[in-house]
């Protein structure tokens, strides 16, 4: 499997395993060690975490797995994120209170992630969300301190618009190696907000979260619009000779000119593997446009002159 280069010091698997729902996978630390090894055997060495997932419990469980199997850490790439503030004691599950990109908060958030994971450094740390109150001078100071302390090897962003990337960049020489954004057949904002063009200009791979539309197209009670989308996806699945609809969802993202690394959310290995299988599918321009036409929201149509 061809790996994706993010920087001189970091390459990642072409599909990243997301852990937002790790606490629902029914694994204890030992089971997680086994699952991680299964993924490693498949070339899937990249794991996406965040301090807020499971209100810190996901990082904690991942850390317990790493502790059980000390050799594991060096065989994988660990990504985490910080800056979303949540009120853990009051609300035990993930609830967004606000975003905080002040220097103190960022340093504390990153240090806490490292503590929960029981590791010395993260391969990649993402600023989880942009914030209207973020002071780029403070952000730069925090990131530079974390880099100097060796706690973060590479930095990236998440949910940042191109102008927000550029604003931060003006204050630091630290390169942002990726932007993790929502990209799927049901979330096409990246086509309208300049994210794809910005990534192309920077020669920066994008990480696509919720690439299988958060499971929304697999429900039984589909809306009329979603049903129409699924019908088109099903026709294209047959044309491509793909086994499942999810493969078509991933192939639609891989057809883009920008390098896209999907971050899967499923707890099932067989479903993660569909993102890998889809790397070999060759979606035609016509098939890609058929999906765009059936699923695009109005703001995406406008950007491309109602194609
Ligand atoms: N940066 C950010 O702001 C941000 C935001 C959200 C998520 N993320 C990252 O992205 C990852 C993925 O996000 P996501 O969970 O929304 O991604 P997703 O892969 O689009 O959705 C996963 C959900 O879809 C269901 N699903 C997938 N394939 C299915 C199928 N064939 N049939 C039925 N259900 C199916 C899964 O259920 P099963 O588990 O039962 O398969 C799961 O509930 C997260 O784990 C996290 O690491 C990042």
Tab-separated table of C-alpha atoms and ligand atoms in Angstrom:
chain	number	residue	atom	x	y	z
A	1	UNK	CA	0.000	0.000	0.000
A	2	UNK	CA	1.411	3.360	-1.006
A	3	UNK	CA	1.882	5.568	2.029
A	4	UNK	CA	1.157	9.270	2.123
A	5	UNK	CA	3.940	11.713	2.832
A	6	UNK	CA	2.991	14.558	5.167
A	7	UNK	CA	6.475	15.862	5.942
A	8	UNK	CA	10.144	14.871	5.882
A	9	UNK	CA	9.593	13.055	9.178
A	10	UNK	CA	6.092	11.661	8.741
A	11	UNK	CA	4.375	9.325	6.330
A	12	UNK	CA	0.998	7.830	7.155
A	13	UNK	CA	-1.159	4.983	5.864
A	14	UNK	CA	-3.526	5.909	2.998
A	15	UNK	CA	-6.426	5.154	5.355
A	16	UNK	CA	-6.398	6.309	8.983
A	17	UNK	CA	-8.311	4.503	11.705
A	18	UNK	CA	-10.493	6.948	13.642
A	19	UNK	CA	-11.222	6.306	17.306
A	20	UNK	CA	-14.028	8.739	18.111
A	21	UNK	CA	-16.309	5.810	18.919
A	22	UNK	CA	-13.627	3.555	20.402
A	23	UNK	CA	-15.550	3.154	23.656
A	24	UNK	CA	-18.401	1.484	21.749
A	25	UNK	CA	-16.176	-1.120	20.043
A	26	UNK	CA	-16.444	-3.471	23.025
A	27	UNK	CA	-12.668	-3.831	23.475
A	28	UNK	CA	-10.594	-3.817	26.622
A	29	UNK	CA	-6.901	-2.876	26.494
A	30	UNK	CA	-5.874	-6.430	25.549
A	31	UNK	CA	-8.493	-6.594	22.801
A	32	UNK	CA	-7.345	-3.226	21.526
A	33	UNK	CA	-3.717	-4.428	21.345
A	34	UNK	CA	-4.903	-7.345	19.194
A	35	UNK	CA	-6.982	-5.051	16.990
A	36	UNK	CA	-4.070	-2.630	16.517
A	37	UNK	CA	-1.811	-5.529	15.477
A	38	UNK	CA	-4.443	-6.689	12.979
A	39	UNK	CA	-4.468	-3.216	11.471
A	40	UNK	CA	-0.663	-3.052	11.419
A	41	UNK	CA	-0.589	-6.368	9.535
A	42	UNK	CA	-2.831	-4.765	6.935
A	43	UNK	CA	-0.563	-1.721	6.635
A	44	UNK	CA	-2.976	0.450	8.610
A	45	UNK	CA	-0.583	2.038	11.065
A	46	UNK	CA	-2.195	5.439	11.532
A	47	UNK	CA	-4.605	6.115	14.401
A	48	UNK	CA	-6.646	9.281	14.823
A	49	UNK	CA	-7.495	10.331	18.375
A	50	UNK	CA	-8.562	13.516	20.172
A	51	UNK	CA	-8.647	14.617	23.774
A	52	UNK	CA	-12.429	14.980	23.647
A	53	UNK	CA	-13.203	11.492	22.344
A	54	UNK	CA	-15.091	9.740	25.104
A	55	UNK	CA	-14.198	12.742	27.290
A	56	UNK	CA	-10.605	11.516	27.427
A	57	UNK	CA	-11.497	7.834	27.867
A	58	UNK	CA	-10.489	6.896	24.299
A	59	UNK	CA	-6.949	8.228	24.759
A	60	UNK	CA	-6.821	6.539	28.160
A	61	UNK	CA	-7.793	3.126	26.747
A	62	UNK	CA	-5.354	3.576	23.863
A	63	UNK	CA	-2.667	4.424	26.423
A	64	UNK	CA	-3.461	1.282	28.416
A	65	UNK	CA	-3.032	-0.777	25.253
A	66	UNK	CA	0.349	0.859	24.558
A	67	UNK	CA	1.425	0.153	28.125
A	68	UNK	CA	0.532	-3.539	27.793
A	69	UNK	CA	2.610	-3.810	24.630
A	70	UNK	CA	5.571	-1.414	24.827
A	71	UNK	CA	6.846	-2.363	21.346
A	72	UNK	CA	3.649	-1.123	19.748
A	73	UNK	CA	4.197	2.623	19.958
A	74	UNK	CA	7.053	2.683	17.458
A	75	UNK	CA	5.083	0.709	14.874
A	76	UNK	CA	2.260	3.235	14.549
A	77	UNK	CA	1.561	6.910	13.943
A	78	UNK	CA	-0.456	8.560	16.683
A	79	UNK	CA	-2.505	11.630	15.819
A	80	UNK	CA	-4.382	13.594	18.431
A	81	UNK	CA	-6.151	16.943	18.627
A	82	UNK	CA	-6.894	19.621	21.138
A	83	UNK	CA	-8.650	22.971	21.754
A	84	UNK	CA	-12.276	21.922	22.187
A	85	UNK	CA	-13.293	22.638	25.765
A	86	UNK	CA	-15.628	20.194	27.372
A	87	UNK	CA	-17.024	19.979	30.842
A	88	UNK	CA	-16.144	16.440	31.843
A	89	UNK	CA	-17.545	16.206	35.360
A	90	UNK	CA	-20.844	17.825	34.432
A	91	UNK	CA	-21.348	16.009	31.141
A	92	UNK	CA	-19.634	12.655	30.903
A	93	UNK	CA	-19.862	12.286	27.111
A	94	UNK	CA	-18.492	14.622	24.464
A	95	UNK	CA	-20.120	18.035	24.651
A	96	UNK	CA	-18.605	21.110	23.079
A	97	UNK	CA	-18.488	24.007	25.510
A	98	UNK	CA	-16.278	26.354	23.510
A	99	UNK	CA	-12.937	26.440	21.734
A	100	UNK	CA	-9.797	27.669	23.443
A	101	UNK	CA	-6.568	28.300	21.548
A	102	UNK	CA	-4.867	30.334	24.236
A	103	UNK	CA	-1.251	29.380	24.881
A	104	UNK	CA	-1.916	27.968	28.351
A	105	UNK	CA	-4.892	25.915	27.250
A	106	UNK	CA	-3.102	24.421	24.249
A	107	UNK	CA	-0.058	23.463	26.311
A	108	UNK	CA	-2.245	21.885	28.984
A	109	UNK	CA	-4.423	20.048	26.448
A	110	UNK	CA	-1.431	18.555	24.662
A	111	UNK	CA	0.319	17.572	27.891
A	112	UNK	CA	-2.853	15.862	29.129
A	113	UNK	CA	-3.154	13.890	25.885
A	114	UNK	CA	0.440	12.707	26.276
A	115	UNK	CA	-0.237	11.726	29.895
A	116	UNK	CA	-3.375	9.759	29.023
A	117	UNK	CA	-1.579	8.024	26.168
A	118	UNK	CA	1.523	7.443	28.303
A	119	UNK	CA	3.867	8.520	25.498
A	120	UNK	CA	6.585	11.151	25.129
A	121	UNK	CA	5.517	12.613	21.822
A	122	UNK	CA	2.741	12.709	19.252
A	123	UNK	CA	3.518	12.119	15.580
A	124	UNK	CA	0.912	14.700	14.653
A	125	UNK	CA	-1.153	17.104	16.741
A	126	UNK	CA	-4.044	18.983	15.195
A	127	UNK	CA	-5.701	22.178	16.336
A	128	UNK	CA	-9.204	20.744	16.373
A	129	UNK	CA	-11.240	23.824	15.429
A	130	UNK	CA	-10.579	27.455	14.545
A	131	UNK	CA	-11.817	29.974	17.075
A	132	UNK	CA	-12.831	33.611	16.527
A	133	UNK	CA	-10.815	34.524	19.634
A	134	UNK	CA	-7.591	32.759	18.624
A	135	UNK	CA	-4.580	35.010	18.848
A	136	UNK	CA	-2.071	33.740	16.308
A	137	UNK	CA	0.863	34.992	18.396
A	138	UNK	CA	-0.224	32.818	21.315
A	139	UNK	CA	-0.945	29.825	19.115
A	140	UNK	CA	2.503	30.133	17.537
A	141	UNK	CA	4.165	30.358	20.966
A	142	UNK	CA	2.370	27.254	22.176
A	143	UNK	CA	3.234	25.211	19.106
A	144	UNK	CA	6.845	26.350	19.113
A	145	UNK	CA	7.184	25.397	22.788
A	146	UNK	CA	5.691	21.937	22.137
A	147	UNK	CA	8.048	21.455	19.208
A	148	UNK	CA	11.083	22.607	21.202
A	149	UNK	CA	10.158	20.240	24.055
A	150	UNK	CA	9.938	17.379	21.545
A	151	UNK	CA	6.317	16.694	22.495
A	152	UNK	CA	4.883	17.082	19.008
A	153	UNK	CA	6.747	16.085	15.860
A	154	UNK	CA	4.312	17.515	13.309
A	155	UNK	CA	1.418	19.951	13.476
A	156	UNK	CA	-1.776	20.157	11.484
A	157	UNK	CA	-5.163	21.786	11.531
A	158	UNK	CA	-8.724	20.583	11.501
A	159	UNK	CA	-11.869	22.308	10.250
A	160	UNK	CA	-9.835	25.360	9.207
A	161	UNK	CA	-10.862	27.397	6.167
A	162	UNK	CA	-8.067	28.477	3.808
A	163	UNK	CA	-8.022	32.036	5.172
A	164	UNK	CA	-7.769	30.693	8.729
A	165	UNK	CA	-4.818	28.500	7.751
A	166	UNK	CA	-3.134	31.505	6.144
A	167	UNK	CA	-3.759	33.750	9.161
A	168	UNK	CA	-1.986	31.350	11.528
A	169	UNK	CA	0.777	30.667	9.068
A	170	UNK	CA	1.706	34.337	8.977
A	171	UNK	CA	2.861	34.080	12.611
A	172	UNK	CA	4.982	30.941	12.624
A	173	UNK	CA	7.458	29.030	10.524
A	174	UNK	CA	5.957	25.747	11.721
A	175	UNK	CA	4.484	23.987	8.677
A	176	UNK	CA	0.935	22.660	8.909
A	177	UNK	CA	1.139	19.261	7.258
A	178	UNK	CA	-2.562	18.547	6.835
A	179	UNK	CA	-6.046	19.898	7.379
A	180	UNK	CA	-8.566	17.348	8.627
A	181	UNK	CA	-12.004	18.322	7.365
A	182	UNK	CA	-15.361	16.714	6.791
A	183	UNK	CA	-15.503	15.355	3.252
A	184	UNK	CA	-18.070	12.986	1.844
A	185	UNK	CA	-20.889	12.551	-0.596
A	186	UNK	CA	-23.079	14.172	2.058
A	187	UNK	CA	-20.654	16.940	2.995
A	188	UNK	CA	-19.327	18.695	-0.078
A	189	UNK	CA	-18.436	22.033	1.542
A	190	UNK	CA	-14.800	21.489	0.618
A	191	UNK	CA	-15.800	21.964	-3.017
A	192	UNK	CA	-17.320	25.373	-2.299
A	193	UNK	CA	-15.092	26.883	0.385
A	194	UNK	CA	-11.741	26.665	-1.386
A	195	UNK	CA	-10.328	23.896	0.846
A	196	UNK	CA	-9.406	21.629	-2.028
A	197	UNK	CA	-7.709	24.419	-4.008
A	198	UNK	CA	-5.850	25.574	-0.889
A	199	UNK	CA	-4.538	22.063	-0.243
A	200	UNK	CA	-3.506	21.687	-3.887
A	201	UNK	CA	-1.668	24.992	-3.780
A	202	UNK	CA	0.213	23.897	-0.660
A	203	UNK	CA	0.727	20.335	-2.016
A	204	UNK	CA	-0.805	19.280	1.298
A	205	UNK	CA	-2.839	16.070	1.683
A	206	UNK	CA	-6.260	16.453	3.281
A	207	UNK	CA	-7.598	14.058	5.893
A	208	UNK	CA	-11.307	13.377	5.358
A	209	UNK	CA	-13.381	12.735	8.442
A	210	UNK	CA	-16.827	11.126	8.294
A	211	UNK	CA	-15.962	9.774	4.830
A	212	UNK	CA	-18.774	7.191	5.008
A	213	UNK	CA	-21.207	10.050	5.801
A	214	UNK	CA	-21.309	9.015	9.469
A	215	UNK	CA	-23.342	5.983	8.386
A	216	UNK	CA	-26.271	8.193	7.344
A	217	UNK	CA	-26.770	6.540	3.952
A	218	UNK	CA	-26.945	3.075	5.513
A	219	UNK	CA	-30.029	3.756	7.621
A	220	UNK	CA	-33.326	2.076	6.957
A	221	UNK	CA	-35.375	5.298	7.241
A	222	UNK	CA	-33.751	7.271	4.406
A	223	UNK	CA	-35.165	10.607	3.244
A	224	UNK	CA	-36.375	10.888	-0.360
A	225	UNK	CA	-33.166	12.722	-1.319
A	226	UNK	CA	-30.908	10.183	0.353
A	227	UNK	CA	-32.805	7.355	-1.271
A	228	UNK	CA	-32.199	8.924	-4.688
A	229	UNK	CA	-28.482	9.270	-3.835
A	230	UNK	CA	-28.276	5.650	-2.752
A	231	UNK	CA	-29.892	4.537	-6.011
A	232	UNK	CA	-27.209	6.334	-8.030
A	233	UNK	CA	-24.456	4.971	-5.755
A	234	UNK	CA	-25.852	1.480	-6.228
A	235	UNK	CA	-25.826	1.809	-10.030
A	236	UNK	CA	-22.221	2.985	-9.924
A	237	UNK	CA	-21.290	0.215	-7.501
A	238	UNK	CA	-22.461	-2.301	-10.088
A	239	UNK	CA	-20.653	-0.536	-12.936
A	240	UNK	CA	-17.417	-0.480	-10.926
A	241	UNK	CA	-17.791	-4.082	-9.824
A	242	UNK	CA	-17.424	-2.987	-6.204
A	243	UNK	CA	-18.781	-5.215	-3.478
A	244	UNK	CA	-20.295	-2.586	-1.220
A	245	UNK	CA	-21.679	0.929	-1.304
A	246	UNK	CA	-19.042	2.222	1.094
A	247	UNK	CA	-16.369	1.486	-1.499
A	248	UNK	CA	-18.147	3.877	-3.877
A	249	UNK	CA	-18.229	6.567	-1.171
A	250	UNK	CA	-14.454	6.267	-0.722
A	251	UNK	CA	-13.774	6.042	-4.471
A	252	UNK	CA	-15.633	9.330	-4.937
A	253	UNK	CA	-13.151	11.006	-2.575
A	254	UNK	CA	-10.112	9.283	-4.121
A	255	UNK	CA	-11.135	10.589	-7.554
A	256	UNK	CA	-10.322	14.156	-6.455
A	257	UNK	CA	-7.014	15.665	-7.592
A	258	UNK	CA	-5.984	16.414	-4.007
A	259	UNK	CA	-4.594	13.525	-1.940
A	260	UNK	CA	-7.312	12.423	0.470
A	261	UNK	CA	-6.676	10.193	3.482
A	262	UNK	CA	-10.031	9.027	4.841
A	263	UNK	CA	-10.354	8.738	8.598
A	264	UNK	CA	-12.744	5.865	9.118
A	265	UNK	CA	-15.110	5.771	12.071
A	266	UNK	CA	-16.455	2.242	11.948
A	267	UNK	CA	-15.648	-0.194	14.707
A	268	UNK	CA	-15.606	-3.059	12.187
A	269	UNK	CA	-12.387	-4.125	10.532
A	270	UNK	CA	-14.181	-5.428	7.423
A	271	UNK	CA	-15.707	-1.982	6.917
A	272	UNK	CA	-12.351	-0.216	7.370
A	273	UNK	CA	-10.967	-2.544	4.698
A	274	UNK	CA	-13.523	-1.231	2.219
A	275	UNK	CA	-11.672	2.088	2.292
A	276	UNK	CA	-8.504	0.170	1.362
A	277	UNK	CA	-10.191	-1.848	-1.393
A	278	UNK	CA	-11.590	1.342	-2.898
A	279	UNK	CA	-8.029	2.595	-3.527
A	280	UNK	CA	-8.014	0.269	-6.547
A	281	UNK	CA	-11.323	1.466	-7.998
A	282	UNK	CA	-11.166	3.807	-10.959
A	283	UNK	CA	-14.208	6.036	-10.945
A	284	UNK	CA	-14.883	7.754	-14.268
A	285	UNK	CA	-15.491	11.469	-14.611
A	286	UNK	CA	-19.109	10.745	-15.572
A	287	UNK	CA	-19.678	8.556	-12.521
A	288	UNK	CA	-18.134	11.188	-10.264
A	289	UNK	CA	-20.389	13.874	-11.746
A	290	UNK	CA	-23.485	11.655	-11.462
A	291	UNK	CA	-22.870	11.462	-7.707
A	292	UNK	CA	-22.164	15.185	-7.482
A	293	UNK	CA	-25.394	16.021	-9.291
A	294	UNK	CA	-27.622	13.827	-7.167
A	295	UNK	CA	-26.090	14.717	-3.801
A	296	UNK	CA	-24.799	18.295	-4.030
A	297	UNK	CA	-26.295	21.037	-1.892
A	298	UNK	CA	-27.178	24.415	-3.516
A	299	UNK	CA	-24.040	26.278	-2.342
A	300	UNK	CA	-21.843	23.757	-4.149
A	301	UNK	CA	-23.855	24.074	-7.373
A	302	UNK	CA	-23.425	27.843	-7.373
A	303	UNK	CA	-19.662	27.670	-7.054
A	304	UNK	CA	-19.397	25.584	-10.198
A	305	UNK	CA	-21.999	27.437	-12.264
A	306	UNK	CA	-24.696	24.790	-11.949
A	307	UNK	CA	-22.836	22.026	-13.703
B	1	LIG	N1	-11.555	16.522	13.071
B	1	LIG	C1	-12.821	16.499	13.420
B	1	LIG	O1	-13.445	17.532	13.739
B	1	LIG	C2	-13.536	15.180	13.422
B	1	LIG	C3	-14.938	15.131	13.559
B	1	LIG	C4	-15.555	13.884	13.528
B	1	LIG	C5	-14.791	12.729	13.366
B	1	LIG	N2	-13.435	12.808	13.260
B	1	LIG	C6	-12.593	11.588	13.062
B	1	LIG	O2	-13.090	10.890	11.945
B	1	LIG	C7	-13.421	9.550	12.311
B	1	LIG	C8	-14.573	9.086	11.483
B	1	LIG	O3	-15.731	9.870	11.704
B	1	LIG	P1	-17.169	9.206	11.563
B	1	LIG	O4	-17.364	8.216	12.636
B	1	LIG	O5	-18.159	10.284	11.419
B	1	LIG	O6	-16.922	8.449	10.141
B	1	LIG	P2	-17.702	7.501	9.180
B	1	LIG	O7	-16.789	6.380	8.873
B	1	LIG	O8	-18.244	8.303	8.065
B	1	LIG	O9	-18.950	6.965	10.012
B	1	LIG	C9	-18.859	5.915	10.925
B	1	LIG	C10	-20.252	5.491	11.297
B	1	LIG	O10	-20.886	4.985	10.131
B	1	LIG	C11	-21.301	3.660	10.361
B	1	LIG	N3	-21.045	2.888	9.136
B	1	LIG	C12	-19.946	2.932	8.343
B	1	LIG	N4	-20.078	2.074	7.307
B	1	LIG	C13	-21.279	1.489	7.458
B	1	LIG	C14	-21.984	0.511	6.716
B	1	LIG	N5	-21.479	-0.030	5.632
B	1	LIG	N6	-23.203	0.144	7.159
B	1	LIG	C15	-23.740	0.686	8.277
B	1	LIG	N7	-23.107	1.623	9.031
B	1	LIG	C16	-21.894	2.018	8.623
B	1	LIG	C17	-20.438	3.140	11.496
B	1	LIG	O11	-21.103	2.120	12.200
B	1	LIG	P3	-20.288	0.783	12.636
B	1	LIG	O12	-19.287	1.184	13.649
B	1	LIG	O13	-21.378	-0.092	13.170
B	1	LIG	O14	-19.678	0.205	11.386
B	1	LIG	C18	-20.268	4.402	12.337
B	1	LIG	O15	-21.383	4.610	13.165
B	1	LIG	C19	-13.658	9.606	13.822
B	1	LIG	O16	-13.457	8.366	14.452
B	1	LIG	C20	-12.627	10.617	14.244
B	1	LIG	O17	-11.363	9.984	14.381
B	1	LIG	C21	-12.806	14.010	13.256
